[in-house]
CSV table of C-alpha atoms in Angstrom, one decimal:
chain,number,residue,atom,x,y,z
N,1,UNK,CA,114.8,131.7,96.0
N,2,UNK,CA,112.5,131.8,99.2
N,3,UNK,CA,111.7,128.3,100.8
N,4,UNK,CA,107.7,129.7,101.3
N,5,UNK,CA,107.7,128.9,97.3
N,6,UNK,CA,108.0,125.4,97.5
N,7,UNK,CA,106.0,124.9,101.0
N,8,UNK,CA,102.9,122.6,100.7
N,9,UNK,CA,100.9,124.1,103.8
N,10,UNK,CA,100.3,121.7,107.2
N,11,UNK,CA,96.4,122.1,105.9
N,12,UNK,CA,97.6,119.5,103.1
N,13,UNK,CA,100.2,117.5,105.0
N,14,UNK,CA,99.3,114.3,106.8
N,15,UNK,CA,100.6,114.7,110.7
N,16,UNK,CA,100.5,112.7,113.7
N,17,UNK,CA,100.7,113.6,117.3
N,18,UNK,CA,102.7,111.5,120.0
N,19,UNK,CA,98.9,110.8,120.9
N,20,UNK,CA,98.2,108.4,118.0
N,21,UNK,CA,98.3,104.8,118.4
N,22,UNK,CA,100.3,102.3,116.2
N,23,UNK,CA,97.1,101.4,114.5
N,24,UNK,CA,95.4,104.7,113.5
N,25,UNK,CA,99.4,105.6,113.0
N,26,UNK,CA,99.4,102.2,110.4
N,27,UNK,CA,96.1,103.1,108.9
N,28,UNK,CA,96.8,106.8,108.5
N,29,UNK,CA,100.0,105.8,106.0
N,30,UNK,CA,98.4,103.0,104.4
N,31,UNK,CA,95.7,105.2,103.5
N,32,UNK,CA,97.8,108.1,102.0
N,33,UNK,CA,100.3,105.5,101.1
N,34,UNK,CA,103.0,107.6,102.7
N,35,UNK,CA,106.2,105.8,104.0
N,36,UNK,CA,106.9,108.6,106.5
N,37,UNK,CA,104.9,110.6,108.1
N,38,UNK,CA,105.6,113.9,111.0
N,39,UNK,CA,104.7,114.6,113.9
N,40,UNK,CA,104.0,117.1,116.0
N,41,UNK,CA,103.8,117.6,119.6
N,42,UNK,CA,100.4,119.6,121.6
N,43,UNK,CA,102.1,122.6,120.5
N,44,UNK,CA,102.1,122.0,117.1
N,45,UNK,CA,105.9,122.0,116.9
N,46,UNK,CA,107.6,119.6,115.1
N,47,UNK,CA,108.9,116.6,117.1
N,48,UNK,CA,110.2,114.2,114.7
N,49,UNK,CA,109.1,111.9,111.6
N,50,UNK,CA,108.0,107.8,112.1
N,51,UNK,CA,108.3,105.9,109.2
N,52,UNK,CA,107.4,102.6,107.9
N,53,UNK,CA,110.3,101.1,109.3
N,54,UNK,CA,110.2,102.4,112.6
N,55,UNK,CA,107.1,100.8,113.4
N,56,UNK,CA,107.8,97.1,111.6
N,57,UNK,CA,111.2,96.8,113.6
N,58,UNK,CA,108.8,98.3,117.0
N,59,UNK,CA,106.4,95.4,116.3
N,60,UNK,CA,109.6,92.8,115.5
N,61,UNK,CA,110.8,93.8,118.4
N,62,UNK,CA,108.1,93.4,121.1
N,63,UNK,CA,108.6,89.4,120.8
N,64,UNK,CA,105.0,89.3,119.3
N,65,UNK,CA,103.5,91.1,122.2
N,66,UNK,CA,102.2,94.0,119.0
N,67,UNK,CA,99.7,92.7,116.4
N,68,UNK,CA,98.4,94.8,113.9
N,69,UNK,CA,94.9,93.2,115.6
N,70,UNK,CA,95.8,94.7,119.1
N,71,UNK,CA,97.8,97.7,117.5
N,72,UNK,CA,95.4,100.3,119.1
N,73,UNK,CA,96.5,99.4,122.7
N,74,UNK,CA,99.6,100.8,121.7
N,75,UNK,CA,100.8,104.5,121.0
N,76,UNK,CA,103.2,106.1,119.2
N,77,UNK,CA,105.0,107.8,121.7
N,78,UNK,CA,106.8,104.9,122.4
N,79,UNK,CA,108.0,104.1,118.8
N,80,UNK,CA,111.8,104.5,119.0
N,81,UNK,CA,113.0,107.1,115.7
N,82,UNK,CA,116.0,105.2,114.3
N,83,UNK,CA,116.5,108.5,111.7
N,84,UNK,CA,116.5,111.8,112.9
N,85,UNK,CA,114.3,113.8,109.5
N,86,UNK,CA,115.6,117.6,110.2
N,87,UNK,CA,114.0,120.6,109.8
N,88,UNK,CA,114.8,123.8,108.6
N,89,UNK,CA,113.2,127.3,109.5
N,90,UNK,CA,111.2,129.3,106.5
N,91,UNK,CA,114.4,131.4,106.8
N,92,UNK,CA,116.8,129.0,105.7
N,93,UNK,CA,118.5,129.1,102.6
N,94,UNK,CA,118.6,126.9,99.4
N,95,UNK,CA,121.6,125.5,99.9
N,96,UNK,CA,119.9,124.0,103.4
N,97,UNK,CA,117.2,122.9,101.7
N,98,UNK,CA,119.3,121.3,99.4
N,99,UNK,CA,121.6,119.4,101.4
N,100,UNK,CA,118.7,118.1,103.1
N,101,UNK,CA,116.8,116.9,100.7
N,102,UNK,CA,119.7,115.0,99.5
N,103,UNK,CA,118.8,112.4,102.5
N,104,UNK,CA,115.4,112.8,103.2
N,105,UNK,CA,112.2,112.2,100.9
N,106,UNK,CA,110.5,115.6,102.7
N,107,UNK,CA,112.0,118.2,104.5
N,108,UNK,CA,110.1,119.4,107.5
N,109,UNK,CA,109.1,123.7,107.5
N,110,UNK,CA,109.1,125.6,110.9
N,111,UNK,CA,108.5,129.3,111.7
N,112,UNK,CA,110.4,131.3,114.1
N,113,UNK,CA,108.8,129.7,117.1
N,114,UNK,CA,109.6,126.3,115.9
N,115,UNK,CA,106.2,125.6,115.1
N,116,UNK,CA,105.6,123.3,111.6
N,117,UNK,CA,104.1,124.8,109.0
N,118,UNK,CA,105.0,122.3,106.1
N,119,UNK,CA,106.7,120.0,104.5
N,120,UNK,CA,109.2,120.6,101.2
N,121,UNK,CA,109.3,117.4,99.0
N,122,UNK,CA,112.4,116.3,97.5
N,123,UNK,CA,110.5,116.3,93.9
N,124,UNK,CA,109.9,119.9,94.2
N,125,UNK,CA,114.1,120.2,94.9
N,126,UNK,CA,114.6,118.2,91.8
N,127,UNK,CA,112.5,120.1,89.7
N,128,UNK,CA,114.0,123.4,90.9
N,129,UNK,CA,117.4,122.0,90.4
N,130,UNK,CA,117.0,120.6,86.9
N,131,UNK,CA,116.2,124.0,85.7
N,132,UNK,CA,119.6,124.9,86.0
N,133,UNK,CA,120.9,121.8,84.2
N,134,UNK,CA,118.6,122.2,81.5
N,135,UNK,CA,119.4,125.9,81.7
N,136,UNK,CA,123.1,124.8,81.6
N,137,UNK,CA,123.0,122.6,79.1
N,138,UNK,CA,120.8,124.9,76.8
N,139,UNK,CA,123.9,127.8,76.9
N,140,UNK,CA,126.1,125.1,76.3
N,141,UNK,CA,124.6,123.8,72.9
N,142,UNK,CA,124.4,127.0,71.6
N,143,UNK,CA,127.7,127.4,71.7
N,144,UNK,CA,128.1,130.4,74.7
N,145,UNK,CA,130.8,130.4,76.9
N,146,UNK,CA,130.3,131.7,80.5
């Protein structure tokens, strides 16, 4: 099966730049109530993925100096990454896709140039993996052997 089926588009996908500050970066997942979000760099390549967590532990860890109320003085470019969310190319196979998704809520799309073109989510993996159980288990209540 060819990843492109499962792409949602980088029309539909939320994305940040390094550009953004914490609070339009804050307001952009409270919005879409996403937990993680990626981002892309001025070449529209994929760069990475902050999440919820990376920014509470950046504002923990600035010994108060970051307030959601003075969050837009601050940008996202210096938000450390503590989880490296991978990509794959539209080439890749399933089975990269798969493994993947295993550890990440969304897996990231690129094209040949490494440029992002979408995200796969994890529910869409599931889905296309429970038809083979249900498949599966369908051969194996009717009594066929493989």
């Amino acid at each position: 099966m060819n990843i492109a089926f499962f792409l949602l588009p980088k029309q539909e996908v939320i994305c940040l730049t390094w550009d953004n500050t914490l609070r339009q970066t804050l307001e952009r997942m409270e919005y879409h109530r996403y937990t993680a979000v990626p981002i892309l760099d001025n070449d529209g390549q994929y760069a990475g993925t902050v999440t919820e967590g990376d920014l509470l532990w950046h504002m923990k860890n600035s010994d108060g100096k970051i307030t959601f109320e003075n969050s837009s003085k601050f940008m996202l470019k210096d938000v450390p990454l503590r989880m490296e969310i991978k990509a794959v190319s539209i080439e890749a196979n399933m089975e990269d896709l798969i493994n993947l998704a295993k550890v990440q809520n969304f897996v990231p799309v690129v094209d040949d140039m490494n440029r992002f073109i979408g995200i796969v989510r994890r529910s869409q993996v599931i889905e296309y993996c429970e038809k083979f159980v249900s498949r599966e288990e369908t051969v194996e209540s009717s009594g066929a052997t493989s």
